[in-house]
Short mmCIF file of C-alpha atoms in Angstrom, two decimals:
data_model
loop_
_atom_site.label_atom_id
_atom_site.label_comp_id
_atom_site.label_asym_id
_atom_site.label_seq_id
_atom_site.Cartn_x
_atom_site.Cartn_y
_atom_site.Cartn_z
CA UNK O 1 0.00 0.00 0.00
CA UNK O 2 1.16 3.70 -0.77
CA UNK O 3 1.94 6.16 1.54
CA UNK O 4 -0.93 8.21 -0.09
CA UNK O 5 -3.14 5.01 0.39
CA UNK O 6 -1.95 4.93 4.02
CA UNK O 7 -2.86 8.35 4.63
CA UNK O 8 -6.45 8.22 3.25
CA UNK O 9 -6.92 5.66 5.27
CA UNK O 10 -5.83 6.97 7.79
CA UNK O 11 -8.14 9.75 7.37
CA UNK O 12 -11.20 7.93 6.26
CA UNK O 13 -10.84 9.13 2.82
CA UNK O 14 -11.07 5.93 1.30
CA UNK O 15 -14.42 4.65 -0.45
CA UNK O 16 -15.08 2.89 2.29
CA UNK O 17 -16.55 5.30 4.13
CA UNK O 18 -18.54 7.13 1.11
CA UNK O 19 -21.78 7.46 2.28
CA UNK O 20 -24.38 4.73 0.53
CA UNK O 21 -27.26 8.07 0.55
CA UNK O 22 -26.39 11.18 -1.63
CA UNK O 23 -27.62 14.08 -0.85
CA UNK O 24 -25.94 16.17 -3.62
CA UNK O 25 -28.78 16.72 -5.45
CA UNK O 26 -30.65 18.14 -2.63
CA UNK O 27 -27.90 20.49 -1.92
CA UNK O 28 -27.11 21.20 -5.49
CA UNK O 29 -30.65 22.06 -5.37
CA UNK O 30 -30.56 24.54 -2.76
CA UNK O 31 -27.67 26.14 -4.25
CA UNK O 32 -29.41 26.95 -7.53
CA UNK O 33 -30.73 29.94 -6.12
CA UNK O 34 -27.41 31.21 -6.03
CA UNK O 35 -26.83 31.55 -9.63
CA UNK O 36 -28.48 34.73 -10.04
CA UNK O 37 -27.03 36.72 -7.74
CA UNK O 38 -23.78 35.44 -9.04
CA UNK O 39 -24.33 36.35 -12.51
CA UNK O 40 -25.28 39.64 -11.30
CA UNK O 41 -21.72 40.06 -9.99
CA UNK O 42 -20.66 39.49 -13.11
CA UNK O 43 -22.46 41.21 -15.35
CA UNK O 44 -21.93 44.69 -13.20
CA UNK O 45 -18.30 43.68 -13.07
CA UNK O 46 -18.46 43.09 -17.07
CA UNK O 47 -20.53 46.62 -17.26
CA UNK O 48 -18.52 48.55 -15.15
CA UNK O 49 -15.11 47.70 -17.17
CA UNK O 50 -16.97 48.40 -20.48
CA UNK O 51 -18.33 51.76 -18.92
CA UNK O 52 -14.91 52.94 -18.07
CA UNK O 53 -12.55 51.96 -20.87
CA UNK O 54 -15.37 53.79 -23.08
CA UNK O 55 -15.76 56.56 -21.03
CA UNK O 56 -11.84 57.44 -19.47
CA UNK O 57 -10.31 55.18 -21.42
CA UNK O 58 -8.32 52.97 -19.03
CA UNK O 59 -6.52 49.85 -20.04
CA UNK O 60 -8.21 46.35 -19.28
CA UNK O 61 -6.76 45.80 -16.02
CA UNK O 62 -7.15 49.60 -14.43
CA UNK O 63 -11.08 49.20 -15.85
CA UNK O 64 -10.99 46.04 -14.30
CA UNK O 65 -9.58 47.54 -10.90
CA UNK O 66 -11.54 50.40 -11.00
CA UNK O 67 -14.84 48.71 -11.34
CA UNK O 68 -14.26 46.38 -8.64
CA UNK O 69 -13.66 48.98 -6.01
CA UNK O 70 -16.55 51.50 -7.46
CA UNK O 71 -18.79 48.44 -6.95
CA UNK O 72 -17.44 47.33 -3.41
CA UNK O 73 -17.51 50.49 -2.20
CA UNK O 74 -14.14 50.39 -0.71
CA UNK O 75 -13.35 53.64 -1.30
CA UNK O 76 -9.55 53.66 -3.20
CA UNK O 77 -8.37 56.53 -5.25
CA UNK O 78 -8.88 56.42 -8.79
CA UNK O 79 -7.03 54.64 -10.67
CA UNK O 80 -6.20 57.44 -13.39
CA UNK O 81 -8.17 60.85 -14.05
CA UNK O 82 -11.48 60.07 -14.97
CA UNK O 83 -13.47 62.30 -17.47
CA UNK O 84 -16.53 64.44 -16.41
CA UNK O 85 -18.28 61.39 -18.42
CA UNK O 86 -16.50 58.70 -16.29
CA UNK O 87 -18.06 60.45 -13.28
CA UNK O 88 -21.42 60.47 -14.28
CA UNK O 89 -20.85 56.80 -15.22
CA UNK O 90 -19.84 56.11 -11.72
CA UNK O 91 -23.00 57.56 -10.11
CA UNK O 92 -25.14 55.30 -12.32
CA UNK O 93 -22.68 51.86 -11.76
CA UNK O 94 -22.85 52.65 -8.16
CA UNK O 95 -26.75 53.29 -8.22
CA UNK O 96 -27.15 49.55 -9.69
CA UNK O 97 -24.59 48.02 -7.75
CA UNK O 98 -26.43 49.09 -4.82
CA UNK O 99 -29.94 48.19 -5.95
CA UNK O 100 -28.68 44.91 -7.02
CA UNK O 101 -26.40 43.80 -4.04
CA UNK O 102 -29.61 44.51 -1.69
CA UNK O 103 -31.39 42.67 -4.03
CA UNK O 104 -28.99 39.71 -3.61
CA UNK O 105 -28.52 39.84 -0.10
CA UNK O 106 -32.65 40.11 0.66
CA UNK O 107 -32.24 36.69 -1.69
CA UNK O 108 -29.71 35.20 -0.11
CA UNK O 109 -30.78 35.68 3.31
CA UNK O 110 -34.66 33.99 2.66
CA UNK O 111 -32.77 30.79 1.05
CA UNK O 112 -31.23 30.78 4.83
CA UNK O 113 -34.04 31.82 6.82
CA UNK O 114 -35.81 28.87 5.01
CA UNK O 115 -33.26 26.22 6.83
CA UNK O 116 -33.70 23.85 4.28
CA UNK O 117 -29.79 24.74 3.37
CA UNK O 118 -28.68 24.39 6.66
CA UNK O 119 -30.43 21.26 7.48
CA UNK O 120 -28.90 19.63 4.68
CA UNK O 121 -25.35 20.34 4.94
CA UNK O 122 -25.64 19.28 9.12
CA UNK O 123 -27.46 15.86 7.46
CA UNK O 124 -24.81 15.21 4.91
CA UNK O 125 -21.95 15.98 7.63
CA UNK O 126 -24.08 13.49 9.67
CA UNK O 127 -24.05 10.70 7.09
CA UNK O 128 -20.75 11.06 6.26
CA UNK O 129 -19.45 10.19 10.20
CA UNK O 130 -21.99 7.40 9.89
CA UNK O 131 -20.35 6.03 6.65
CA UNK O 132 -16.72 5.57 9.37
CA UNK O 133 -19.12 3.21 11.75
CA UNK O 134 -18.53 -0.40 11.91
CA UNK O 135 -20.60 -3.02 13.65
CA UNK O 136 -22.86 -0.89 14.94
CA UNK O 137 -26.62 -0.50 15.83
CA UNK O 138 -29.58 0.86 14.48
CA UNK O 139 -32.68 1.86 17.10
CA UNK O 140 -35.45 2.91 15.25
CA UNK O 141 -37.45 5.13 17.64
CA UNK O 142 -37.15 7.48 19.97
CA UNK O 143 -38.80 6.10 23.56
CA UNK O 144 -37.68 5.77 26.67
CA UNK O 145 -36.58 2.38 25.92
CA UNK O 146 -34.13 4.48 23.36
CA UNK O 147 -33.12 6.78 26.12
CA UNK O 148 -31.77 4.19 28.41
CA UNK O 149 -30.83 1.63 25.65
CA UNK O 150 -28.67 4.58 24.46
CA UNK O 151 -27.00 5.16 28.35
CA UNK O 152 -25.79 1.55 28.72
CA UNK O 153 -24.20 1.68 24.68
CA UNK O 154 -22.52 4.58 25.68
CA UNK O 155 -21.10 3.35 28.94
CA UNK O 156 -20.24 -0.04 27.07
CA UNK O 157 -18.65 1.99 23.82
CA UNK O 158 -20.91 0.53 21.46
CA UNK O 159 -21.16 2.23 18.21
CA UNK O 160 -25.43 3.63 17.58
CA UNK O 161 -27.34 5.57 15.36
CA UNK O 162 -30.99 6.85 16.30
CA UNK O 163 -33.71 6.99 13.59
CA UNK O 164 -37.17 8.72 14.13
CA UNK O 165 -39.33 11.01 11.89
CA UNK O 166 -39.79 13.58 14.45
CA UNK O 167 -38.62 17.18 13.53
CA UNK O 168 -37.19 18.02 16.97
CA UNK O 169 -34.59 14.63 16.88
CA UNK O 170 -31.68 17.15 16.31
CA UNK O 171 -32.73 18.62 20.35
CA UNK O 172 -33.46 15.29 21.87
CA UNK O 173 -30.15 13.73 20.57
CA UNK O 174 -28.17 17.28 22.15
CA UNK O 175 -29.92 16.49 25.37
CA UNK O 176 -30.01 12.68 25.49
CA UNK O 177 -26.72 13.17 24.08
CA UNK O 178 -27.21 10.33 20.60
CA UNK O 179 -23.82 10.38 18.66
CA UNK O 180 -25.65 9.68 15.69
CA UNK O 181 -29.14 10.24 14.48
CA UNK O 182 -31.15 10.13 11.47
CA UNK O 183 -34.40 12.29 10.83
CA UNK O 184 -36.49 9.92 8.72
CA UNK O 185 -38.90 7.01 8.79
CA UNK O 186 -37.24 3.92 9.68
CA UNK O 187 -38.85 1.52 7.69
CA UNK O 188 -37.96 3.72 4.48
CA UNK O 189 -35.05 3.10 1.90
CA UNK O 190 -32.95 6.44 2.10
CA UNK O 191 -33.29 5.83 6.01
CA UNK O 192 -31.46 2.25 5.39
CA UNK O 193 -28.88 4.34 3.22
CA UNK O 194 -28.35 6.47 5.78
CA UNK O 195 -27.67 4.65 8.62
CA UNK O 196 -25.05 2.75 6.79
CA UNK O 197 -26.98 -0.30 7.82
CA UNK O 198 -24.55 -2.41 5.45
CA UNK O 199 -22.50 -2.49 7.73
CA UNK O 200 -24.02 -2.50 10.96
CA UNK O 201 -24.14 -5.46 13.32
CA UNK O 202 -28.31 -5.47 13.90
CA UNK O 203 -30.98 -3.39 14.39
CA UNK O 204 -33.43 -2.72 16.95
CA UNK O 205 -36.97 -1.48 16.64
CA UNK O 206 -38.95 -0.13 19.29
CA UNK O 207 -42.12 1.28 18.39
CA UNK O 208 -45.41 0.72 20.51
CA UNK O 209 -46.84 -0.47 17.65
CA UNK O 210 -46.69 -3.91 16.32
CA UNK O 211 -47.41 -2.84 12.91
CA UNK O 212 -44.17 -0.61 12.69
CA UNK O 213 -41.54 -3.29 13.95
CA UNK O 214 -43.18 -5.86 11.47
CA UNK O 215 -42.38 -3.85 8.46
CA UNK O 216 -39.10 -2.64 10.05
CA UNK O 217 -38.42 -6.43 10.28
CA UNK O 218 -39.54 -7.71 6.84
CA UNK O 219 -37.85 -4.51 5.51
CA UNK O 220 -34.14 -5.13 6.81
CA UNK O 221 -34.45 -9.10 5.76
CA UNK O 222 -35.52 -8.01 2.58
CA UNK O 223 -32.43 -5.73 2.70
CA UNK O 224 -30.04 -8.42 3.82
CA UNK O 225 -31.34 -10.77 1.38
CA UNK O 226 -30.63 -8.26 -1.44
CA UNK O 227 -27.52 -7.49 -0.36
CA UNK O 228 -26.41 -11.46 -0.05
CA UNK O 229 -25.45 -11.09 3.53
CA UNK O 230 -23.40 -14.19 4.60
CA UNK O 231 -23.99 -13.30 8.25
CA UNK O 232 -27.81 -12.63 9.21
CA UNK O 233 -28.81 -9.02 10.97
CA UNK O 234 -29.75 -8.96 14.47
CA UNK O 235 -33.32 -7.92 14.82
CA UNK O 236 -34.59 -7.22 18.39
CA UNK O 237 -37.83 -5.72 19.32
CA UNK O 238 -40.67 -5.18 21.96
CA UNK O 239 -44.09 -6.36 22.29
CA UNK O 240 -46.83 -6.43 25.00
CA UNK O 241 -48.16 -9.75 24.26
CA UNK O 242 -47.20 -13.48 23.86
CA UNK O 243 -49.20 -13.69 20.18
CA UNK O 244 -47.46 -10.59 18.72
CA UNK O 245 -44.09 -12.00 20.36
CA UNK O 246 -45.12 -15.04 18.29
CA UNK O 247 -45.81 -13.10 15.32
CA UNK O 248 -42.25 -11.00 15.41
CA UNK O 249 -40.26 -14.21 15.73
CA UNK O 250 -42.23 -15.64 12.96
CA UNK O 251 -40.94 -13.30 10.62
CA UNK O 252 -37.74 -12.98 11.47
CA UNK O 253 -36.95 -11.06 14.65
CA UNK O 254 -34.02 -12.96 16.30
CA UNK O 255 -35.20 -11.60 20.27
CA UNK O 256 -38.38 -9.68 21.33
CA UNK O 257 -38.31 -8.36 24.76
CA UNK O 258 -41.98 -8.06 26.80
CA UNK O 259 -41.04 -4.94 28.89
CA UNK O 260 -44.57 -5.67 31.60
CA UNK O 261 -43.38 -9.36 31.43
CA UNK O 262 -39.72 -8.15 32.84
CA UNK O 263 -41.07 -5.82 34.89
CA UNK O 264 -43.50 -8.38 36.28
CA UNK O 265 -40.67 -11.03 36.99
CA UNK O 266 -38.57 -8.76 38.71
CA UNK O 267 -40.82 -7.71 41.13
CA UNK O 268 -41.48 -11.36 41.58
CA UNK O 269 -38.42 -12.36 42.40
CA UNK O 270 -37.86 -9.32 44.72
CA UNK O 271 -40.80 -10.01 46.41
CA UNK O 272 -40.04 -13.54 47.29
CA UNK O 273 -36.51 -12.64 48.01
CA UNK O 274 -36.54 -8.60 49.27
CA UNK O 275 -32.61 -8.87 50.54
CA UNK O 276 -31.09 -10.57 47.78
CA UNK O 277 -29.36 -8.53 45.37
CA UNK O 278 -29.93 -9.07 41.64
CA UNK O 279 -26.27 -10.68 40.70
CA UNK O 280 -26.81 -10.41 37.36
CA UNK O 281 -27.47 -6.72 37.46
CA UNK O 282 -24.67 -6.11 39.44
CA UNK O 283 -22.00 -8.42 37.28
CA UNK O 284 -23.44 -8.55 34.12
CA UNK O 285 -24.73 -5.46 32.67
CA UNK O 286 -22.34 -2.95 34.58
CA UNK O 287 -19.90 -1.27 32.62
CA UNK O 288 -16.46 -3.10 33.36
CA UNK O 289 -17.67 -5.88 35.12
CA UNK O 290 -15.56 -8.70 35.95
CA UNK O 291 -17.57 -11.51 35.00
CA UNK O 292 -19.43 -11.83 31.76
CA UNK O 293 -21.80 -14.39 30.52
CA UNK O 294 -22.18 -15.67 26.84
CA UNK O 295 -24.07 -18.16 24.45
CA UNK O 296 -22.20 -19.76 22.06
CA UNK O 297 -23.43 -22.14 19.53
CA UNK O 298 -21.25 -24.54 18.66
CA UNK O 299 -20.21 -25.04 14.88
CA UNK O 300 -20.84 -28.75 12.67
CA UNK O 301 -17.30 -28.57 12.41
CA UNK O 302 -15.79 -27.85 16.12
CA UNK O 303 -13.84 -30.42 17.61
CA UNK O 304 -15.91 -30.52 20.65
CA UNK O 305 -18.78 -31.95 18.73
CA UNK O 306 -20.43 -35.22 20.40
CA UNK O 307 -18.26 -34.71 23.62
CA UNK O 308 -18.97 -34.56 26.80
CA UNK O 309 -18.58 -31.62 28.76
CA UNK O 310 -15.69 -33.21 31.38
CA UNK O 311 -13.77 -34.26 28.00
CA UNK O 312 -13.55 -30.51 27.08
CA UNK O 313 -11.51 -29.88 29.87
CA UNK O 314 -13.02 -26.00 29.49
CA UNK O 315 -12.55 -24.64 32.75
CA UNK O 316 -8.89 -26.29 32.34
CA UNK O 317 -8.16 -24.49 29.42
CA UNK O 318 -9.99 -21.00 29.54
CA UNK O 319 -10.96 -20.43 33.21
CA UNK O 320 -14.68 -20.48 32.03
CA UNK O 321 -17.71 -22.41 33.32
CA UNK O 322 -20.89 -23.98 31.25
CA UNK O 323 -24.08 -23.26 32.95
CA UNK O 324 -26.20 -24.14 30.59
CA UNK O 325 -26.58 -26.25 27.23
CA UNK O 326 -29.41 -25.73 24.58
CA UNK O 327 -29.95 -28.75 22.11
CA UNK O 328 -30.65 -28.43 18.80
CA UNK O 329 -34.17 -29.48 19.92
CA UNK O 330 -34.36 -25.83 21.77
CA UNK O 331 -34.34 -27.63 24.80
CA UNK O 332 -32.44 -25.78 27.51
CA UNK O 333 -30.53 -27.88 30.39
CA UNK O 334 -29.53 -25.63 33.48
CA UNK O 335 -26.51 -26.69 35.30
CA UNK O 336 -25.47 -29.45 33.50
CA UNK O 337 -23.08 -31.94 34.47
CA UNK O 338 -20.36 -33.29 32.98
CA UNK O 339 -21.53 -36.38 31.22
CA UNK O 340 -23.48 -34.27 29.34
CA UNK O 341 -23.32 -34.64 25.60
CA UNK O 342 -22.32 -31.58 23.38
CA UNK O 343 -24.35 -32.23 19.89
CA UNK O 344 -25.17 -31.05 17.35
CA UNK O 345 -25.95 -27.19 16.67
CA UNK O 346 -26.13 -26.69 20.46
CA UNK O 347 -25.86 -23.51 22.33
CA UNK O 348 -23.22 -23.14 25.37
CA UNK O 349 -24.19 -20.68 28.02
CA UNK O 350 -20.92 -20.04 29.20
CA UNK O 351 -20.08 -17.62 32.43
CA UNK O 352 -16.54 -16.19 32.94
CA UNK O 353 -14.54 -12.84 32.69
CA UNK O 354 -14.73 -11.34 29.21
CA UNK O 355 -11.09 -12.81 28.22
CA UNK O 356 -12.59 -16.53 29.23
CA UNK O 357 -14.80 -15.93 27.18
CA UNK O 358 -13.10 -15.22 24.00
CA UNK O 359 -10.74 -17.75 24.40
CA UNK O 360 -13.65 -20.41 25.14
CA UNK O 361 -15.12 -18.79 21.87
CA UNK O 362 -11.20 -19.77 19.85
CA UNK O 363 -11.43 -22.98 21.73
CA UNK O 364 -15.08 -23.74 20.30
CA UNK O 365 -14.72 -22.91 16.72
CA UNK O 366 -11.24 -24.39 16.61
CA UNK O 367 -11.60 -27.62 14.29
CA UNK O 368 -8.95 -29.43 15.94
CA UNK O 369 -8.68 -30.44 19.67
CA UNK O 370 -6.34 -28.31 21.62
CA UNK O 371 -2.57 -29.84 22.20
CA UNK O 372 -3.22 -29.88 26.01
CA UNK O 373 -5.59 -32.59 25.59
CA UNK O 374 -4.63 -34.93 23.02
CA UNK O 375 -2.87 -37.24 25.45
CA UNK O 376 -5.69 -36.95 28.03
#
């Protein structure tokens, strides 16, 4: 690679991070209005070097020089003498200059008072620091599910970007303090473009209504199917009731989360046990915690494939601990002991520090059994 190369991407000027949406025609746009005041310049400018090489009879360049301060109004000395003529000229270039600039400027400044201009150049600087993000997430609607979804990313450094039609987004994201945000309707195409979601890890849609995280959801497979993504999006949503929870998994949501059905369960378990802190609040969804839990599926082609769980020598190898096995049947096993067999396309919940748990991750998906155990 070039140093130039190196540089660019050092800098994110690489076509990587080109934004999928263009809003150059939009601006371009905008910026037609500009023409005429523009070709006003010029045409005085053209006028008032005309007027005074026929009147005084400067060369090119003094007409030239002359005309620019005359119209300016910066006040210079003359170039050369100019003839009684020349003078009268002046009055009348000035007189249109004047009329014209405050023509221009009353022009200029309604384009601006409009905000149309302005919103578009802070949306295209905005899609343009989206295009850098990698792996990140989408939340489609601003809630209070957003507002403290959007704390814990923050405090855990994951990359977001918030998408909601409302007008006043730009305030809420200054006060709620959203890195990223998009002013559109989430389930639309130049919304997708936007938020870069080509390369974003998963999205997550949570709208009251059940009607706008189903076409969020058939939207973004849609999407990933077009696109011929190898790895599937994460899709996780809300819902209110066990038939629309049915109904979101059904086409294709990967987790939906009943917020009264959490609520509910906490409570219950507080109630029954008032004095017993919640461990996994406290260890698993604090920022830095020391522990961290995991489900891993295992791979057709892992080593660890029809074993049993005392043969993988796990908490041997990587310091971690499995608490729980899923079977490809979707049965879940709690606890389970160590004659239990590992088969296939099941789901390890592993529990460990957050370096356990990416080795036990390596360990998993290695296709070969580990050198430590291959004369055990």
């Amino acid at each position: 690679m070039s140093l130039i190369k190196k540089i660019k991407k050092f800098l994110h000027w690489t076509d990587e991070s080109k934004p999928e949406y263009d809003l150059n025609t939009e601006l371009y746009q905008q910026l037609k209005a500009f023409r005429l005041p523009l070709i006003f310049v010029v045409l005085m400018m053209l006028f008032g070097t005309l007027g005074y090489m026929i009147t005084s009879g400067f060369t090119l360049i003094d007409a030239i020089y002359q005309a620019g301060m005359t119209f300016t109004t910066v006040g210079f000395t003359e170039v050369s003498q100019i003839t009684t003529t020349g003078r009268l000229f002046t009055i009348v270039f000035i007189l249109i200059g004047f009329c014209l600039f405050t023509f221009s400027m009353g022009l200029v400044i309604e384009i601006i008072k409009k905000g149309v201009l302005t919103r578009i150049l802070k949306e295209r600087s905005m899609i343009y620091k989206i295009a850098r993000l990698k792996n990140h997430f989408v939340i489609c609607y601003h809630n209070l599910y957003t507002i403290e979804l959007s704390r814990q990313f923050r405090e855990n450094h994951i990359p977001f970007v918030v998408i909601d039609s409302r007008e006043d987004l730009a305030q809420i994201a200054e006060t709620y303090k959203y890195p990223y945000y998009i002013i559109d309707e989430p389930h639309t195409q130049s919304a997708i473009l936007k938020s870069h979601l080509s390369s974003a890890k998963g999205l997550i849609t949570l709208s009251p209504h059940i009607a706008d995280n189903i076409a969020l959801i058939a939207t973004v497979r849609l999407y990933e199917k077009e696109l011929g993504r190898i790895k599937p999006y994460f899709i996780m949503t809300n819902s209110d009731n066990d038939n629309d929870t049915q109904k979101l998994i059904k086409l294709g949501a990967d987790s939906v989360v009943s917020p009264s059905k959490l609520v509910a369960q906490r409570i219950s378990a507080m109630s029954v046990r008032p004095d017993m802190e919640n461990i996994l609040e406290q260890f698993l969804y604090k920022k830095d915690s020391p522990i961290d839990m995991e489900e891993i599926r295992v791979p057709e082609a892992s080593w660890m494939r029809f074993k049993r769980i005392k043969e993988t020598h796990l908490r041997k190898l990587t310091n971690a601990d499995i608490v729980g096995i899923t079977d490809q049947n979707g049965k879940f096993n709690p606890m389970p002991n160590g004659d239990t067999l590992i088969g296939t396309s099941s789901k390890l919940l592993v529990i460990g520090t957050a370096e356990s748990i990416r080795a036990t991750k390596r360990l998993i998906f290695s296709k070969y059994k580990p050198e430590e155990l291959k004369y055990v």
